[in-house]
Short mmCIF file of C-alpha atoms in Angstrom, two decimals:
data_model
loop_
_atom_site.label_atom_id
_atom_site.label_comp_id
_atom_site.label_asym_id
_atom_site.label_seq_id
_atom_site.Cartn_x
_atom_site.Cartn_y
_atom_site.Cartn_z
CA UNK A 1 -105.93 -120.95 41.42
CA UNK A 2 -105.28 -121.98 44.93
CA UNK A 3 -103.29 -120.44 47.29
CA UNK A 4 -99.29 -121.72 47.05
CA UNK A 5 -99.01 -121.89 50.73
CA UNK A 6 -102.29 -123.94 50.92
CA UNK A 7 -100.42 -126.19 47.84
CA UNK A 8 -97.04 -126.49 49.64
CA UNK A 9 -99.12 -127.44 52.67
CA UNK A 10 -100.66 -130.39 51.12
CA UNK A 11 -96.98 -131.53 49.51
CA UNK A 12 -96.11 -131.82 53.48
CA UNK A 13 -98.72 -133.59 55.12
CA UNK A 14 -99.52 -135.86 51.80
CA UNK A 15 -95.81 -136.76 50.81
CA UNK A 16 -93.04 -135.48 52.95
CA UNK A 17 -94.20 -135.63 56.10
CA UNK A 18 -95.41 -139.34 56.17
CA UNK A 19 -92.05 -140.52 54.68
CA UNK A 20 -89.56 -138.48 57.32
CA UNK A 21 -89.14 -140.29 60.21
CA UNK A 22 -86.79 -138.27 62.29
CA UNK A 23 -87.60 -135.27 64.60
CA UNK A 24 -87.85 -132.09 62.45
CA UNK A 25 -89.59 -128.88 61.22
CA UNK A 26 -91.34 -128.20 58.35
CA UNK A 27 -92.42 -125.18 56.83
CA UNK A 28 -92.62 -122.15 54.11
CA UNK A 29 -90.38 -119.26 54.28
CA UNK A 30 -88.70 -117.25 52.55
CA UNK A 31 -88.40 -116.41 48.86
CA UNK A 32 -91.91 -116.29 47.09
CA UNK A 33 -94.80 -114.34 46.67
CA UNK A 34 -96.92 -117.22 47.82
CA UNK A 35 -95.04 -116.87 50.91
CA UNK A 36 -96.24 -113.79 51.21
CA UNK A 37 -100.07 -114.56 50.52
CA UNK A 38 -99.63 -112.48 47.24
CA UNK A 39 -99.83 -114.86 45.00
CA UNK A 40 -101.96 -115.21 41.61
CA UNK A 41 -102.67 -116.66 38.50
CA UNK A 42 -98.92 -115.08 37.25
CA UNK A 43 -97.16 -116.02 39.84
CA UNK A 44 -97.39 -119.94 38.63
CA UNK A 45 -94.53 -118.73 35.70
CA UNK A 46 -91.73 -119.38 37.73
CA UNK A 47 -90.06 -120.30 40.90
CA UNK A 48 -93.70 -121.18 42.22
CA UNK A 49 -93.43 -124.67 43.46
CA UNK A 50 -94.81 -127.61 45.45
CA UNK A 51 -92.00 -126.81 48.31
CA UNK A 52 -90.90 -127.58 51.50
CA UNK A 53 -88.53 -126.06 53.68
CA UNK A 54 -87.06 -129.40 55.92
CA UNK A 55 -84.97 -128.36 59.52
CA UNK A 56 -83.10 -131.67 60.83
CA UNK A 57 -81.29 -131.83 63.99
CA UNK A 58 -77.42 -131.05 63.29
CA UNK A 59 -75.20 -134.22 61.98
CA UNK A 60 -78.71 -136.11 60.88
CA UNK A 61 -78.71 -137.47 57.01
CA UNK A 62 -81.38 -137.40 55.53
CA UNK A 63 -82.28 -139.13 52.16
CA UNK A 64 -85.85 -138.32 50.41
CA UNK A 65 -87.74 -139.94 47.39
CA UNK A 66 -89.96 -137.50 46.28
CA UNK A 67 -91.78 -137.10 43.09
CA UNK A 68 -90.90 -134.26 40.78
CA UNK A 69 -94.37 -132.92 40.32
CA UNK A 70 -96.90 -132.55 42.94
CA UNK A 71 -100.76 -131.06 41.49
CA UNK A 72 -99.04 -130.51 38.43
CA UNK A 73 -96.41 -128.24 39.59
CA UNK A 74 -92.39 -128.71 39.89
CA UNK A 75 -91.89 -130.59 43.47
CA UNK A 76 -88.81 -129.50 45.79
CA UNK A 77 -87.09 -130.16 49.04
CA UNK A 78 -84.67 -128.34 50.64
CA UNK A 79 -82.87 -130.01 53.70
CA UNK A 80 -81.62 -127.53 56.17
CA UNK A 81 -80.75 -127.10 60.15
CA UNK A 82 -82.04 -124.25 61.88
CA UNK A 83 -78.79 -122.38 62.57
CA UNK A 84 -77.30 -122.68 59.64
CA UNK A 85 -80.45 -121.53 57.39
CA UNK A 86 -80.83 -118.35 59.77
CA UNK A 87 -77.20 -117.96 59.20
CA UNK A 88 -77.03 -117.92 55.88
CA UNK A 89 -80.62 -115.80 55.36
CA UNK A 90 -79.87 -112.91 57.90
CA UNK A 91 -76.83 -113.70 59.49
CA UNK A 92 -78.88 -114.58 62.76
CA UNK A 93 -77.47 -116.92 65.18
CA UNK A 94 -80.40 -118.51 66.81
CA UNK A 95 -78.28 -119.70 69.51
CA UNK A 96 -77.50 -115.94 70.38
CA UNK A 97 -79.30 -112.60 71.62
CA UNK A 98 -80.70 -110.18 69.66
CA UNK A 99 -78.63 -106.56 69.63
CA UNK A 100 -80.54 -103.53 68.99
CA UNK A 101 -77.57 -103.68 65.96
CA UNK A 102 -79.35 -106.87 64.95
CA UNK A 103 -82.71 -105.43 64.50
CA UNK A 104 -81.09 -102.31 62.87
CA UNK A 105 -79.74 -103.94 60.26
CA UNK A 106 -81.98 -106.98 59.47
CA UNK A 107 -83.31 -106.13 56.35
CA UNK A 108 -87.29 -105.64 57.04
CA UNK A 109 -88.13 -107.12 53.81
CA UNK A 110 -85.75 -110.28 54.63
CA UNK A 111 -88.43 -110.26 58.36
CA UNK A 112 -91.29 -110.56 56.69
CA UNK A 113 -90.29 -113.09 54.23
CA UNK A 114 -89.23 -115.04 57.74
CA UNK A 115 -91.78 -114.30 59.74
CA UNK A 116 -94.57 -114.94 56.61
CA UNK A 117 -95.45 -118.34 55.33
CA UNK A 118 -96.15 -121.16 57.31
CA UNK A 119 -95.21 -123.46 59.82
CA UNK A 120 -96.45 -127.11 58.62
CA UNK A 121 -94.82 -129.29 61.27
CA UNK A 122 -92.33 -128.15 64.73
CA UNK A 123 -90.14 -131.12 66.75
CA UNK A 124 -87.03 -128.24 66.62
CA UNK A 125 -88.57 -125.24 67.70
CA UNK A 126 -89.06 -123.00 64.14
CA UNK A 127 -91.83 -121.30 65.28
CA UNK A 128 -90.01 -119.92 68.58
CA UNK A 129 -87.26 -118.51 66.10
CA UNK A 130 -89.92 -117.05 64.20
CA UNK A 131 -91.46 -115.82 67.32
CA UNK A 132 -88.62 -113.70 68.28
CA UNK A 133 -88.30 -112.10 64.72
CA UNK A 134 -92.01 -111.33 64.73
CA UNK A 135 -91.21 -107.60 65.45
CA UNK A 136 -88.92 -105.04 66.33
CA UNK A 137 -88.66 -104.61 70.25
CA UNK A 138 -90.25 -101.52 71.00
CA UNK A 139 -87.42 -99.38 71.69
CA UNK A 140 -85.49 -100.21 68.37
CA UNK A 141 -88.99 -99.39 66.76
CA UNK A 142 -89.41 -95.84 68.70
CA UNK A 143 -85.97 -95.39 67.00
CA UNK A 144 -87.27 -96.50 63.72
CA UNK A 145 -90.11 -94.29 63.52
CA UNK A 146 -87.89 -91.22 64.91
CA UNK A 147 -85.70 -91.75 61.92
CA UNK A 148 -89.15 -92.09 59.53
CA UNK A 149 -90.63 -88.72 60.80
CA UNK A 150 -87.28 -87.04 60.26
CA UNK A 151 -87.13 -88.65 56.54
CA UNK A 152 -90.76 -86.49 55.88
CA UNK A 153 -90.32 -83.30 58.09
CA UNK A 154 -87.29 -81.25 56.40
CA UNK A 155 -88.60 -82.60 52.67
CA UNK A 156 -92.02 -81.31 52.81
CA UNK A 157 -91.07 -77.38 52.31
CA UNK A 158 -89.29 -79.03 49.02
CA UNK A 159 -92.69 -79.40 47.31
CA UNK A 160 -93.14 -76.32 47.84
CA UNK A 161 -89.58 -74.57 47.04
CA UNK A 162 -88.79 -76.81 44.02
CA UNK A 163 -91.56 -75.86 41.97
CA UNK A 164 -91.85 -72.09 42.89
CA UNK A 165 -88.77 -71.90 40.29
CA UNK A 166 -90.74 -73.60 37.66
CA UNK A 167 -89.51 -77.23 37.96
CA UNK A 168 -92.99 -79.47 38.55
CA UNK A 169 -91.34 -82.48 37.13
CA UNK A 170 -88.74 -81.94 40.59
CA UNK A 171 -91.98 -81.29 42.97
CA UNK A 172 -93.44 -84.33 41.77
CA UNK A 173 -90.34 -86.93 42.49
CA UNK A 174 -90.02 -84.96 45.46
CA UNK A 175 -93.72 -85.81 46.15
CA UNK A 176 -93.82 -89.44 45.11
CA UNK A 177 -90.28 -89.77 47.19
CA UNK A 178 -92.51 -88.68 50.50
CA UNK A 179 -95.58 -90.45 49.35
CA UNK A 180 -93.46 -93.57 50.05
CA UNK A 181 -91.83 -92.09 53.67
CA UNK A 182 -95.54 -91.60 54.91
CA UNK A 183 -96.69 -95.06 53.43
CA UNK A 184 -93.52 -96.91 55.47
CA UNK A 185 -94.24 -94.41 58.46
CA UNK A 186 -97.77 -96.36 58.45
CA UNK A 187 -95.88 -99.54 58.21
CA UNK A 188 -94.08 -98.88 61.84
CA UNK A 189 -97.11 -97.17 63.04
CA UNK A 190 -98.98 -100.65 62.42
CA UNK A 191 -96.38 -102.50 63.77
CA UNK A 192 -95.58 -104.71 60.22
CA UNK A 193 -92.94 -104.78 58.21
CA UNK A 194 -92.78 -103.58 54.83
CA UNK A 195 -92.08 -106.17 51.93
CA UNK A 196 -89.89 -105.06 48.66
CA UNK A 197 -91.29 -102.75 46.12
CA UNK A 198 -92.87 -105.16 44.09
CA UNK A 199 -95.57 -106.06 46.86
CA UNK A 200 -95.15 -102.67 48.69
CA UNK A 201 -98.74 -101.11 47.40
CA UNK A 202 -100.22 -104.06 47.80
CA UNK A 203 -99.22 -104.54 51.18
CA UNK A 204 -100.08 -101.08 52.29
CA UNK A 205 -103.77 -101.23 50.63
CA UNK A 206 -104.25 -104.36 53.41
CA UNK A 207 -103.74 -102.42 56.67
CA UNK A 208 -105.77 -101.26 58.39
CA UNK A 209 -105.07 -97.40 57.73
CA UNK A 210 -104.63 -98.39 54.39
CA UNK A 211 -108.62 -97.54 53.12
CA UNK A 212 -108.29 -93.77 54.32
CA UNK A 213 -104.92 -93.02 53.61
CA UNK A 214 -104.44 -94.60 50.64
CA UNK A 215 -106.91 -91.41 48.42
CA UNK A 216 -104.67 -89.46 50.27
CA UNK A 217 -101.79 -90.24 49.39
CA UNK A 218 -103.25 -90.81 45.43
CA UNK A 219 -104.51 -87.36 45.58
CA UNK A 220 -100.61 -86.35 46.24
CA UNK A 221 -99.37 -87.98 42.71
CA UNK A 222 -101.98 -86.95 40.60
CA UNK A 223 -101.58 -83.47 41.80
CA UNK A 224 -100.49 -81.10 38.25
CA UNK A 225 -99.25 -78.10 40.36
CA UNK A 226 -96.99 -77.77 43.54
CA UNK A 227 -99.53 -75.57 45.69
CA UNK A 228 -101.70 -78.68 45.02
CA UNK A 229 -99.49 -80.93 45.67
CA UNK A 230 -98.42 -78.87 48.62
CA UNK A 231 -102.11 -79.12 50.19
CA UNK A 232 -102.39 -83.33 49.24
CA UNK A 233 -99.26 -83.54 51.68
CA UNK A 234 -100.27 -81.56 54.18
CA UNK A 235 -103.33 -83.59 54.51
CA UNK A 236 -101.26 -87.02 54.34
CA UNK A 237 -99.65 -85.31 57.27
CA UNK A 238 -102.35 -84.95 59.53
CA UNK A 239 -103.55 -88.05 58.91
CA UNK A 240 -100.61 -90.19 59.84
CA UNK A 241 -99.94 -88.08 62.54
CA UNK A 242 -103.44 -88.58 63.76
CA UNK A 243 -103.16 -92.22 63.78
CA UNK A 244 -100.16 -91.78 65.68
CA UNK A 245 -101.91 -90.12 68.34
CA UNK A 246 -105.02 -92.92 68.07
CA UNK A 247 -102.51 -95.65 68.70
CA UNK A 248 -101.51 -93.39 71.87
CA UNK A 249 -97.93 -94.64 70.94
CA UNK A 250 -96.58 -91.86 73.25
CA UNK A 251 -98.54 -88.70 74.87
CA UNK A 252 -100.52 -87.15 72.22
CA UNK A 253 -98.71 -84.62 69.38
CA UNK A 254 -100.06 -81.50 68.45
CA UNK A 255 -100.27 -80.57 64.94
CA UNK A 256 -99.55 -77.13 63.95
CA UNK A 257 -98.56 -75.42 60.46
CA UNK A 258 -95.72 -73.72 59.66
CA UNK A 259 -93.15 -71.69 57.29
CA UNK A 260 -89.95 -72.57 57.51
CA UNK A 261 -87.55 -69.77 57.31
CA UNK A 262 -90.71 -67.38 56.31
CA UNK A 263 -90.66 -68.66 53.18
CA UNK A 264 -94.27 -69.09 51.75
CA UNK A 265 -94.50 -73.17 51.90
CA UNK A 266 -96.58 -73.98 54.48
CA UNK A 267 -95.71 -77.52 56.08
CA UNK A 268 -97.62 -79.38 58.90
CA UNK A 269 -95.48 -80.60 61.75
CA UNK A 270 -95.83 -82.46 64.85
CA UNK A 271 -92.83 -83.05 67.35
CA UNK A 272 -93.12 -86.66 66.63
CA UNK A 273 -89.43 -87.35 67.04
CA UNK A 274 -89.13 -85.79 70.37
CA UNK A 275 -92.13 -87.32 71.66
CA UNK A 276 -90.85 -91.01 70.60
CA UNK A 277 -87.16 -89.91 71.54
CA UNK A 278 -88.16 -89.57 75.18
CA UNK A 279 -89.37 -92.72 75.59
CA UNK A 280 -86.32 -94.78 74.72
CA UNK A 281 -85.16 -96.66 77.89
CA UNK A 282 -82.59 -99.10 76.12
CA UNK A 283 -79.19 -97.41 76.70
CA UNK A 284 -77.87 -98.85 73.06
CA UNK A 285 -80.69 -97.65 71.45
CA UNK A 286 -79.97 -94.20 73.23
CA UNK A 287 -76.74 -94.56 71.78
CA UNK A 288 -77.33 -94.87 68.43
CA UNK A 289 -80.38 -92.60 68.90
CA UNK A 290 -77.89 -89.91 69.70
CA UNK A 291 -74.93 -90.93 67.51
CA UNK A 292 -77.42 -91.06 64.65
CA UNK A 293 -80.15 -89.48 65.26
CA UNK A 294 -81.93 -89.20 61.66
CA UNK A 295 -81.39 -92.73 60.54
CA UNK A 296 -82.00 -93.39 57.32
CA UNK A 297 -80.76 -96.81 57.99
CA UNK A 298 -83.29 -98.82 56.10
CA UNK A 299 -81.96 -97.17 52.63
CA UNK A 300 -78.53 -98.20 53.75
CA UNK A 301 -79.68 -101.95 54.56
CA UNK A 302 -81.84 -101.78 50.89
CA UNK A 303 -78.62 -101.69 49.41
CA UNK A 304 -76.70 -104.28 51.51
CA UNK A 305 -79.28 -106.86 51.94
CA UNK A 306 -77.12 -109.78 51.87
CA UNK A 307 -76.24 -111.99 55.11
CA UNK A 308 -72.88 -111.32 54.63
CA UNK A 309 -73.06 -107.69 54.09
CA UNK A 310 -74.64 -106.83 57.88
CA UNK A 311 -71.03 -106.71 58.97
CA UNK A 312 -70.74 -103.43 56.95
CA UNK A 313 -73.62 -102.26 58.62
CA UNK A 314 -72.80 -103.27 61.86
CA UNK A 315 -69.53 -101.01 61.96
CA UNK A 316 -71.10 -97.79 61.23
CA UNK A 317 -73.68 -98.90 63.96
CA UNK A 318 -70.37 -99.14 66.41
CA UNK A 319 -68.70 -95.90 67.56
CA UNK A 320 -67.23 -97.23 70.34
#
């Protein structure tokens, strides 16, 4: 099977595009796993059409004859303006600036989908939106990845203390829980956000860190004891925190082992978050840095995902 993208390509430039004759965009986006370049021979079941997403110039009818099938597959059209489609997908205003609340509470799977695809044709400027959701700025990503370390640091005695009473089947969702912290700490290392949990893995396994870490962190859920499991995480650890300091995303970390409270879990631990803390210059950021400083924020925005629903988000983001 060919690639959707490549299919919904051909739709444009074959049917759509010769027939509109008014300046517009045209392009992929969105929903999809073909969107996302995930796409197989399953993924033709549903919702997998020959589709084009069409941006008009506000006030501008358009009407389109278009065949219902294109290469033997369901054919679609949606008409939209720029604003309004941001709007109603993240609750963007492309006529406005981006807030370090924006970025905060964007849901990153709701980016990629955005910033994925393809652009087929650009009279209106889709690509420059697209451009300035292509990543977080870096100080709202500093943030991010302060908030990431601090999601992995105080868990990673709980290995360790939840199944010295006896309770393995606790270490273990304890484990897999910070399996998935260290795989979205690559993520923001790598500077690429994370899709939902259906292509998560398969997301991971393509970058670039992805090869090493991914035994690793294997090695972590297949471990049958917690001293085991205990030593899989502490070398996860080191290795994200060693690609940390390859990036040379701030001055290098040392790595050191230790027992918290004396008790005998041993845990590795970089400063990470003080490192990245002191490089925030963005006085919001600081703000919310300070006001929050262990996040969490992308479990809060997992759960209100919807356009609408940033508001929510955007008042616990406000103290002021």
């Amino acid at each position: 099977m060919g690639s959707g993208l490549g299919l919904c390509r051909r739709f444009y430039s074959e049917v759509v595009g010769p027939i509109v004759d008014v300046p517009h965009s045209a392009g992929l986006m969105g929903r999809g796993s073909e969107v996302l370049g995930f796409d197989d021979d399953m993924s033709t079941d549903h919702n997998c059409e020959a589709r084009v997403l069409l941006f008009v110039e506000d006030g501008v009818e358009l009407r389109l004859e278009v065949p219902d099938a294109f290469e033997g597959r369901p054919a679609l059209v949606e008409v939209h303006t720029l604003r309004q489609y941001f709007l109603d997908q993240l609750g963007f205003d492309v006529d406005g600036t981006l807030t370090p609340e924006d970025w905060l509470t964007f849901p990153e799977s709701i980016l990629r989908q955005h910033t994925a695809g393809g652009v087929f044709h650009d009279d209106l400027g889709l690509q420059a939106v697209r451009d300035r959701l292509a990543y977080y700025p870096d100080d709202v990503w500093r943030y991010l990845m302060i908030t990431a370390w601090w999601r992995v640091h105080p868990e990673m005695n709980l290995v360790g203390r939840v199944g010295y009473v006896g309770d393995e089947l606790g270490s273990t969702l304890v484990g897999a829980q910070l399996v998935q912290d260290l795989m979205q700490l690559c993520f923001l290392l790598e500077r690429t956000y994370a899709p939902y949990s259906k292509w998560f893995g398969t997301a991971f396994a393509r970058l670039s860190c992805g090869p090493a870490i991914g035994p690793l962190l294997r090695d972590v859920l297949r471990a049958e004891t917690w001293q085991e499991r205990e030593r899989a995480l502490s070398a996860v650890y080191r290795a994200v925190g060693e690609l940390h300091n390859r990036l040379a995303i701030t001055a290098p970390v040392e790595l050191g082992v230790e027992r918290m409270w004396d008790r005998p879990f041993e845990v590795v631990w970089g400063d990470f978050p003080g490192a990245l803390s002191a490089a925030i210059q963005d006085p919001e950021v600081r703000r919310i840095a300070d006001r929050w400083p262990v996040g969490g924020i992308d479990r809060v925005r997992n759960l209100l995902w919807k356009a609408g629903d940033r508001r929510h988000l955007l008042g616990v983001l406000d103290s002021r």
